[in-house]
mmCIF file of C-alpha atoms in Angstrom:
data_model
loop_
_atom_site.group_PDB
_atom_site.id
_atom_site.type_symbol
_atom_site.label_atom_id
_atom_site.label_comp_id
_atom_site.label_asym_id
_atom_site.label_seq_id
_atom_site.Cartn_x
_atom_site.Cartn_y
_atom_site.Cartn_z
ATOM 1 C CA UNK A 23 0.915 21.496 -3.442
ATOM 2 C CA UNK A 24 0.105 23.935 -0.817
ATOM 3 C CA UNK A 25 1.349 22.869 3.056
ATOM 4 C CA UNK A 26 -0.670 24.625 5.784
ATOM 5 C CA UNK A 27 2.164 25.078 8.325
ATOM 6 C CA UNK A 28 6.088 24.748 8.246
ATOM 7 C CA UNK A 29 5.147 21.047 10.281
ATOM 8 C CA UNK A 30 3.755 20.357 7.086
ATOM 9 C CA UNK A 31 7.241 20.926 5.025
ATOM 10 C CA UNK A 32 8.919 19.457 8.115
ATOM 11 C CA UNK A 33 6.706 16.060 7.910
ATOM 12 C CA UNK A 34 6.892 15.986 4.289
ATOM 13 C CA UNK A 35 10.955 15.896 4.556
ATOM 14 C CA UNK A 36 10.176 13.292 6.835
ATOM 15 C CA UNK A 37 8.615 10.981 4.203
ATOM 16 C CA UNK A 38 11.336 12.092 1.417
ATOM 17 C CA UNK A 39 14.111 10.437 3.799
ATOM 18 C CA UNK A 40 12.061 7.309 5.456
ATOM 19 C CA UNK A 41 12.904 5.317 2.056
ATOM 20 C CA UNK A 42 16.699 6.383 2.642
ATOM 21 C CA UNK A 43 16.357 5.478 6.214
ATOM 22 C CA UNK A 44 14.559 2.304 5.207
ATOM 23 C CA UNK A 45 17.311 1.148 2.968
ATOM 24 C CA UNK A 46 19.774 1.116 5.412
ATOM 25 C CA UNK A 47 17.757 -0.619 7.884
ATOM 26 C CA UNK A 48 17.162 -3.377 5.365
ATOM 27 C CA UNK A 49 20.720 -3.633 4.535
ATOM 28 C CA UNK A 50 22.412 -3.430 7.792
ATOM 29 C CA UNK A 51 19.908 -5.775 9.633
ATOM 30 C CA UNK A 52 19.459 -8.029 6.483
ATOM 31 C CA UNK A 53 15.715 -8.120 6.855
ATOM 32 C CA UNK A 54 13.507 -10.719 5.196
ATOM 33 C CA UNK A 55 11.110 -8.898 2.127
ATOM 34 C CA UNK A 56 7.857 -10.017 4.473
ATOM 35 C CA UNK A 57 10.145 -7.387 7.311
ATOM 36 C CA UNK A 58 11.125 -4.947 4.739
ATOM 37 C CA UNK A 59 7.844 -4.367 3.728
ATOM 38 C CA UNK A 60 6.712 -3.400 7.155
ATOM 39 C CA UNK A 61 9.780 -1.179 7.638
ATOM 40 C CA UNK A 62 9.014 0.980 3.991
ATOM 41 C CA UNK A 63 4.926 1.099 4.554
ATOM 42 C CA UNK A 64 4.140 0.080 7.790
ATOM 43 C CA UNK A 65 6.241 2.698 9.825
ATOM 44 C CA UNK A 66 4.850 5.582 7.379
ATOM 45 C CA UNK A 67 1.332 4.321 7.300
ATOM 46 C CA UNK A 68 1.279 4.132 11.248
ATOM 47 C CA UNK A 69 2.231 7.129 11.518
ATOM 48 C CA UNK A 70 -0.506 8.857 9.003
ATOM 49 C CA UNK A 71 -2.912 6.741 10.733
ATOM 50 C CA UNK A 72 -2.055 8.340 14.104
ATOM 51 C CA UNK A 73 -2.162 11.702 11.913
ATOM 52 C CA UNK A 74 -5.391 11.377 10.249
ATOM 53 C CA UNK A 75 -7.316 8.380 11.874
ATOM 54 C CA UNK A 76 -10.757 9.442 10.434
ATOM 55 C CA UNK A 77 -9.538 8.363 6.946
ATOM 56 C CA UNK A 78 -7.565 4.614 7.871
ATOM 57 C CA UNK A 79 -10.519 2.773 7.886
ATOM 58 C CA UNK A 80 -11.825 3.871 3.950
ATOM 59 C CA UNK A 81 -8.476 3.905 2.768
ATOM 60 C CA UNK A 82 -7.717 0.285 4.361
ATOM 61 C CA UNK A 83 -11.043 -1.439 2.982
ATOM 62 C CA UNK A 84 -10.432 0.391 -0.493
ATOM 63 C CA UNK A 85 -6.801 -0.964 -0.875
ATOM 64 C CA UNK A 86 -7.814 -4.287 0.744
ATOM 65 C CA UNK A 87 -10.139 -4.561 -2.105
ATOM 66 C CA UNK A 88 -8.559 -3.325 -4.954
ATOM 67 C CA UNK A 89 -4.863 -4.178 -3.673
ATOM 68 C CA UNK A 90 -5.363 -8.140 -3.508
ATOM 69 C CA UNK A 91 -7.034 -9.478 -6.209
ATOM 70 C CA UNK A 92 -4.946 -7.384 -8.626
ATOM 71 C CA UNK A 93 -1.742 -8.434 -7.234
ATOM 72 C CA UNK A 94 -3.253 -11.846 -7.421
ATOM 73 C CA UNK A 95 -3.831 -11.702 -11.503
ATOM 74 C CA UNK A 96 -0.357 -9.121 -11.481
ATOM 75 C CA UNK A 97 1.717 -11.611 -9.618
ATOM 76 C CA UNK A 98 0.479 -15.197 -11.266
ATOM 77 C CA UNK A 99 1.297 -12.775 -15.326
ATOM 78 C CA UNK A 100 4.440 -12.164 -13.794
ATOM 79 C CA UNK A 101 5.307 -15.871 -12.695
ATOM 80 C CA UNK A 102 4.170 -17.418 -16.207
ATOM 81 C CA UNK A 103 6.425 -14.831 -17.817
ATOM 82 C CA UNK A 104 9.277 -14.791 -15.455
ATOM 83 C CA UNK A 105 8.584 -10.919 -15.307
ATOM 84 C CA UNK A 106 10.443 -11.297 -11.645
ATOM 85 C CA UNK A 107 11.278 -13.818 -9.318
ATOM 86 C CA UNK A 108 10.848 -13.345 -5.366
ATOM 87 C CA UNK A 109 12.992 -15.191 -2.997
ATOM 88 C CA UNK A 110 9.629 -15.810 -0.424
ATOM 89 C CA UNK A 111 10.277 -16.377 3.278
ATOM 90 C CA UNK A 112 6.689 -17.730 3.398
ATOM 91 C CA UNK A 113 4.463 -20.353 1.364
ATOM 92 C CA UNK A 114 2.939 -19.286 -1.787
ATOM 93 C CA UNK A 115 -0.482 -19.257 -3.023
ATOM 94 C CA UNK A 116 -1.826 -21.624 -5.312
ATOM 95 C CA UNK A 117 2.055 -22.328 -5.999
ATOM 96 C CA UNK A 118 2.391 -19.036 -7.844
ATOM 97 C CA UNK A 119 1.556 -16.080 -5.795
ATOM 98 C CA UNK A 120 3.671 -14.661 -2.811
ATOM 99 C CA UNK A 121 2.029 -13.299 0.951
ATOM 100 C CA UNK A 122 4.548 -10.674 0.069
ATOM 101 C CA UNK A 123 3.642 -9.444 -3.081
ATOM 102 C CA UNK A 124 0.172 -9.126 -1.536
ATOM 103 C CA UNK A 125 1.229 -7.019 1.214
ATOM 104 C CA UNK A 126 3.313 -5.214 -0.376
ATOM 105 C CA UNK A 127 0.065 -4.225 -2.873
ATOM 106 C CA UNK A 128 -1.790 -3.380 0.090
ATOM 107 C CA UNK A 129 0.686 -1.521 2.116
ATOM 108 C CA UNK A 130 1.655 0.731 -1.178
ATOM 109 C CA UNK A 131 -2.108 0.883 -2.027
ATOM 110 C CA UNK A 132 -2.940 2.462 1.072
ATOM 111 C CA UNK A 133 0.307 4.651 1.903
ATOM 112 C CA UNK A 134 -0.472 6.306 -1.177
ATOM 113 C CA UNK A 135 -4.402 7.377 -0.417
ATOM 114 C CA UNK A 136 -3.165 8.043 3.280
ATOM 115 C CA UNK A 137 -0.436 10.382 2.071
ATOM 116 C CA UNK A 138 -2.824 12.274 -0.569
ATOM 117 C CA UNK A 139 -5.644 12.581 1.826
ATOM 118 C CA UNK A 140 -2.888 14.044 4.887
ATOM 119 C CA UNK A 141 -0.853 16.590 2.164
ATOM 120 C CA UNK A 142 -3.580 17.219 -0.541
ATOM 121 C CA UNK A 143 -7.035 16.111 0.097
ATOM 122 C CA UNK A 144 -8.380 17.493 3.899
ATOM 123 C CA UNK A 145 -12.003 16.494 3.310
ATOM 124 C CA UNK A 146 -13.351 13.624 5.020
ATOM 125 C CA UNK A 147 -16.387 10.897 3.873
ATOM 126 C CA UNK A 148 -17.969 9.432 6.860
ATOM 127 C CA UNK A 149 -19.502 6.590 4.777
ATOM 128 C CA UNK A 150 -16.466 3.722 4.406
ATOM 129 C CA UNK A 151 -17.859 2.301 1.785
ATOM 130 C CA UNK A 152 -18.446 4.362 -1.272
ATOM 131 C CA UNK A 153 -21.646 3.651 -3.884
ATOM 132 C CA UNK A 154 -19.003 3.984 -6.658
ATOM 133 C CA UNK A 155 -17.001 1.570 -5.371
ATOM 134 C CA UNK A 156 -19.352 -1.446 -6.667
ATOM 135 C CA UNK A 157 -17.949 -0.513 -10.159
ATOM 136 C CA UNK A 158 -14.297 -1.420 -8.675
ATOM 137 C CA UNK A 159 -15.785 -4.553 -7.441
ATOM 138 C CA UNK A 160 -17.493 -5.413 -10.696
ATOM 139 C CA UNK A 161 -14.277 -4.601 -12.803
ATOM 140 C CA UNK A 162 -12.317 -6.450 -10.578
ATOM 141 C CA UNK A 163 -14.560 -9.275 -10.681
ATOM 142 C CA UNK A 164 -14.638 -9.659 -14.103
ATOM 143 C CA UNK A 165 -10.729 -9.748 -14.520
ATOM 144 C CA UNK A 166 -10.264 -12.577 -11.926
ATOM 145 C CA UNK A 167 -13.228 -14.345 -13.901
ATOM 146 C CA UNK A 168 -10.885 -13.798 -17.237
ATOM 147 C CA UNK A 169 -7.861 -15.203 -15.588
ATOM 148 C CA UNK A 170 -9.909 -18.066 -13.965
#
């Protein structure tokens, strides 16, 4: 990985210590998992979005679409096979699926292309919806249709 500037190290040692930061903030102020969330993703996500702008709205349709319905089919496998368990602060969906496992999809889902396209990738699509993406649709399609 190649940084253009020394804010570039500086920022990246800034993301390397916001999950530190993060854990303490959980812990000493006992936040919920729905709060958590916000406080591991949210704070570094708004603050990429301020950074790059021009690449929020693609990255937030792309994990919107991807992010939800397979944390819909990857949360309802992990119920039936008591994979995990969360303690949810808010009602779940369809009895099996949390609000916070969702979020949490979409919030990691779109840190992650927000952080690649700020440190590695500095090209920018103007088109927010992508020709390939139909593919992602169809696959995605066809494994809610399977676990229908």
């Amino acid at each position: 990985m190649i940084l253009k500037s020394r804010y570039q190290t500086e920022e990246l040692l800034g993301f390397v210590a916001w999950p530190i930061i993060a854990c303490v903030l959980s812990f000493v102020f006992l936040f919920s998992p729905f709060v958590s969330i916000f406080v591991f993703y949210g704070v570094p996500c708004f603050y990429l979005c301020i950074r790059k702008p021009k690449h929020a709205p693609k990255a937030a349709v792309f994990s919107i679409v991807v992010g939800v319905p397979l944390m819909f089919v990857v949360d309802y496998v992990a119920h039936l096979t008591n994979a995990w368990y969360l303690y949810n602060t808010l009602p779940r969906i369809l009895t099996y699926i949390t609000i916070e496992d969702i979020v949490w999809a979409v919030g990691w889902l779109f840190f992650t292309i927000m952080f690649y396209e700020h440190f590695l990738h500095h090209r920018v699509s103007e088109k927010i919806w992508n020709p390939h993406m139909k593919y992602i649709v169809s696959g995605i399609i066809i494994i809610l249709v399977a676990f229908a």
